Coordinates of N, CA and C in Angstrom, one line a residue:
M1 N -11.2 27.6 -10.5 CA -10.1 26.6 -10.3 C -10.1 26.1 -8.9
P2 N -10.2 24.8 -8.7 CA -10.3 24.3 -7.3 C -8.9 24.4 -6.6
K3 N -9.0 24.5 -5.3 CA -7.8 24.5 -4.4 C -7.2 23.1 -4.5
A4 N -6.0 23.0 -4.1 CA -5.3 21.7 -4.0 C -4.8 21.6 -2.6
Y5 N -4.8 20.3 -2.1 CA -4.4 20.0 -0.8 C -3.3 18.9 -0.9
V6 N -2.2 19.1 -0.2 CA -1.2 18.1 -0.1 C -1.4 17.4 1.2
M7 N -1.6 16.1 1.1 CA -1.7 15.3 2.3 C -0.5 14.4 2.5
V8 N 0.1 14.5 3.6 CA 1.3 13.8 3.9 C 1.0 12.8 5.1
Q9 N 1.2 11.6 4.9 CA 1.0 10.6 6.0 C 2.4 9.9 6.2
M10 N 2.9 9.9 7.4 CA 4.2 9.4 7.6 C 4.4 8.8 9.0
N11 N 5.5 8.0 9.1 CA 6.1 7.6 10.3 C 7.5 8.2 10.3
V12 N 7.8 9.0 11.4 CA 9.1 9.5 11.5 C 10.0 8.5 12.1
L13 N 11.1 8.2 11.5 CA 12.0 7.1 11.9 C 13.1 7.6 12.8
N14 N 13.5 8.9 12.6 CA 14.6 9.5 13.4 C 14.1 10.9 13.7
L15 N 13.5 11.1 14.8 CA 12.8 12.4 15.1 C 13.9 13.5 15.2
E16 N 15.0 13.2 15.9 CA 16.0 14.3 16.1 C 16.5 14.8 14.7
K17 N 16.9 13.9 13.8 CA 17.4 14.3 12.5 C 16.3 14.9 11.7
F18 N 15.0 14.4 11.8 CA 13.9 15.0 11.0 C 13.7 16.4 11.5
R19 N 13.8 16.7 12.8 CA 13.6 18.0 13.3 C 14.8 18.9 12.9
E20 N 15.9 18.3 12.7 CA 17.1 19.1 12.3 C 17.2 19.3 10.8
D21 N 17.0 18.3 10.0 CA 17.2 18.3 8.6 C 16.0 18.8 7.7
Y22 N 14.8 18.7 8.3 CA 13.6 19.0 7.5 C 12.6 19.9 8.1
A23 N 12.1 19.6 9.2 CA 10.9 20.3 9.8 C 11.0 21.8 9.9
P24 N 12.1 22.4 10.3 CA 12.2 23.8 10.4 C 12.3 24.5 9.0
K25 N 12.7 23.8 8.0 CA 13.0 24.3 6.7 C 11.8 24.3 5.8
S26 N 10.9 23.4 6.0 CA 9.8 23.3 5.0 C 8.8 24.4 5.0
P27 N 8.4 25.0 6.1 CA 7.4 26.1 6.1 C 7.7 27.2 5.1
A28 N 8.9 27.7 5.0 CA 9.2 28.8 4.1 C 9.0 28.4 2.7
T29 N 9.3 27.1 2.3 CA 9.1 26.7 1.0 C 7.7 26.6 0.6
I30 N 6.8 26.2 1.6 CA 5.4 26.1 1.4 C 4.8 27.5 1.2
E31 N 5.1 28.4 2.0 CA 4.6 29.8 2.0 C 5.0 30.5 0.7
K32 N 6.2 30.2 0.2 CA 6.7 30.9 -1.1 C 5.8 30.5 -2.3
Y33 N 5.1 29.4 -2.2 CA 4.3 29.0 -3.3 C 2.8 29.1 -3.0
G34 N 2.5 30.0 -2.0 CA 1.1 30.3 -1.7 C 0.4 29.2 -0.8
G35 N 1.2 28.3 -0.2 CA 0.6 27.3 0.6 C 0.6 27.6 2.1
R36 N -0.2 26.9 2.8 CA -0.3 27.0 4.2 C -0.7 25.7 4.8
Y37 N -0.3 25.5 6.1 CA -0.6 24.3 6.8 C -2.1 24.4 7.3
I38 N -2.8 23.4 7.1 CA -4.2 23.2 7.6 C -4.1 22.3 8.9
V39 N -3.3 21.3 8.7 CA -3.0 20.3 9.8 C -1.6 20.0 9.8
R40 N -1.0 20.0 11.0 CA 0.5 19.7 11.1 C 0.6 19.0 12.5
G41 N 0.7 17.6 12.4 CA 0.9 16.9 13.6 C -0.5 16.8 14.3
G42 N -0.4 16.7 15.6 CA -1.6 16.6 16.4 C -2.1 15.2 16.6
E43 N -2.9 15.0 17.6 CA -3.4 13.7 18.0 C -4.4 13.2 17.0
I44 N -4.3 11.9 16.6 CA -5.2 11.3 15.6 C -6.1 10.3 16.3
T45 N -7.4 10.4 16.2 CA -8.3 9.5 16.7 C -8.9 8.8 15.5
T46 N -8.6 7.5 15.3 CA -9.1 6.8 14.1 C -10.4 6.1 14.5
L47 N -11.5 6.5 13.7 CA -12.8 5.9 14.1 C -13.2 4.7 13.3
E48 N -12.5 4.5 12.1 CA -12.8 3.3 11.3 C -11.5 2.9 10.6
G49 N -11.3 1.6 10.6 CA -10.1 1.1 9.9 C -8.8 1.3 10.7
E50 N -7.7 1.0 10.0 CA -6.4 1.2 10.7 C -5.6 2.2 9.8
L51 N -5.0 3.2 10.5 CA -4.2 4.2 9.8 C -2.7 3.7 9.9
P52 N -2.1 3.5 8.7 CA -0.8 2.9 8.7 C 0.3 3.8 9.1
Y53 N 0.0 5.1 9.2 CA 1.0 6.1 9.6 C 0.6 6.9 10.8
G54 N 1.5 7.3 11.6 CA 1.2 8.0 12.9 C 1.2 9.5 12.9
R55 N 1.6 10.1 11.7 CA 1.7 11.5 11.6 C 1.0 12.0 10.3
V56 N 0.2 13.0 10.4 CA -0.5 13.6 9.2 C -0.2 15.1 9.1
A57 N 0.0 15.5 7.9 CA 0.0 17.0 7.6 C -0.8 17.2 6.4
I58 N -1.6 18.3 6.4 CA -2.4 18.7 5.3 C -2.1 20.2 5.0
L59 N -1.7 20.4 3.7 CA -1.3 21.7 3.3 C -2.4 22.2 2.2
E60 N -2.7 23.5 2.2 CA -3.6 24.0 1.2 C -2.9 24.9 0.3
F61 N -3.1 24.8 -1.0 CA -2.5 25.6 -2.0 C -3.6 26.2 -2.9
P62 N -3.4 27.4 -3.5 CA -4.4 28.0 -4.3 C -5.0 27.1 -5.4
D63 N -4.1 26.2 -6.0 CA -4.5 25.3 -7.0 C -3.5 24.2 -7.2
K64 N -3.8 23.2 -8.0 CA -2.9 22.1 -8.2 C -1.5 22.6 -8.8
A65 N -1.6 23.5 -9.7 CA -0.3 24.0 -10.3 C 0.6 24.6 -9.2
A66 N 0.1 25.3 -8.3 CA 0.9 25.9 -7.2 C 1.5 24.7 -6.3
A67 N 0.7 23.7 -6.0 CA 1.1 22.6 -5.2 C 2.3 21.9 -5.9
L68 N 2.1 21.6 -7.2 CA 3.1 20.9 -8.0 C 4.4 21.8 -8.1
A69 N 4.2 23.1 -8.3 CA 5.4 24.0 -8.4 C 6.2 24.0 -7.1
W70 N 5.4 24.0 -6.0 CA 6.1 23.9 -4.7 C 6.9 22.6 -4.6
Y71 N 6.3 21.4 -4.9 CA 7.0 20.1 -4.7 C 8.2 20.0 -5.6
K72 N 8.1 20.6 -6.8 CA 9.2 20.4 -7.8 C 10.2 21.6 -7.7
S73 N 9.9 22.5 -6.8 CA 10.8 23.7 -6.7 C 12.2 23.4 -6.2
P74 N 13.2 24.2 -6.6 CA 14.5 24.0 -6.1 C 14.6 24.1 -4.6
E75 N 13.8 25.0 -4.0 CA 13.8 25.2 -2.6 C 13.4 23.9 -1.8
Y76 N 12.3 23.3 -2.3 CA 11.8 22.1 -1.6 C 12.7 20.9 -2.0
Q77 N 13.1 20.8 -3.2 CA 14.0 19.6 -3.6 C 15.3 19.6 -2.8
S78 N 15.7 20.8 -2.4 CA 17.0 20.9 -1.7 C 16.9 20.3 -0.2
I79 N 15.6 20.2 0.3 CA 15.5 19.7 1.7 C 14.7 18.4 1.7
I80 N 14.2 17.9 0.6 CA 13.3 16.7 0.6 C 14.1 15.5 1.1
G81 N 15.4 15.5 0.9 CA 16.2 14.3 1.4 C 16.1 14.2 2.9
G82 N 16.0 15.3 3.6 CA 15.8 15.2 5.0 C 14.6 14.5 5.5
R83 N 13.5 14.6 4.7 CA 12.3 13.9 4.9 C 12.5 12.4 4.5
H84 N 13.0 12.2 3.4 CA 13.2 10.8 2.9 C 14.1 10.0 3.8
R85 N 15.2 10.6 4.3 CA 16.2 9.8 5.1 C 15.6 9.5 6.5
N86 N 14.7 10.3 7.0 CA 14.3 10.2 8.4 C 12.8 9.9 8.6
S87 N 12.1 9.5 7.5 CA 10.7 9.1 7.6 C 10.3 8.2 6.5
E88 N 9.1 7.6 6.6 CA 8.6 6.8 5.5 C 7.1 7.2 5.4
G89 N 6.6 7.2 4.2 CA 5.2 7.6 4.1 C 4.7 7.9 2.7
I90 N 3.6 8.6 2.6 CA 2.9 8.9 1.4 C 2.7 10.4 1.3
L91 N 2.9 11.0 0.1 CA 2.6 12.4 -0.1 C 1.7 12.4 -1.3
S92 N 0.5 13.0 -1.2 CA -0.4 13.1 -2.3 C -0.9 14.5 -2.5
V93 N -1.3 14.8 -3.8 CA -2.0 16.1 -4.1 C -3.4 15.8 -4.4
I94 N -4.3 16.5 -3.8 CA -5.8 16.2 -4.0 C -6.4 17.6 -4.3
E95 N -7.2 17.6 -5.4 CA -7.9 18.8 -5.8 C -9.2 18.8 -5.0
G96 N -9.6 19.9 -4.5 CA -10.9 20.0 -3.7 C -11.4 21.4 -3.7
V97 N -12.3 21.6 -2.7 CA -13.0 22.9 -2.6 C -12.4 23.8 -1.5

């Protein structure tokens, strides 16, 4: 069964509230479902094209079922509003190796 990666691309609109309402709460929800951060923030050097978002996070889960269980979990759903209210972007699940 292939691993699954959650890729988040976003622009944070209200950094103070994002850091208060979402950022410190998300790691525990990810770990509970077997996930871990591969990339979280950091400088982006775009070599081709234009990246529409200034922040990227990549999470690794054991499989797609675990990634979806995390996203749909009561723990994550209870904090997702903090991300939605304070950022804009795309969250995708990608199966890979």
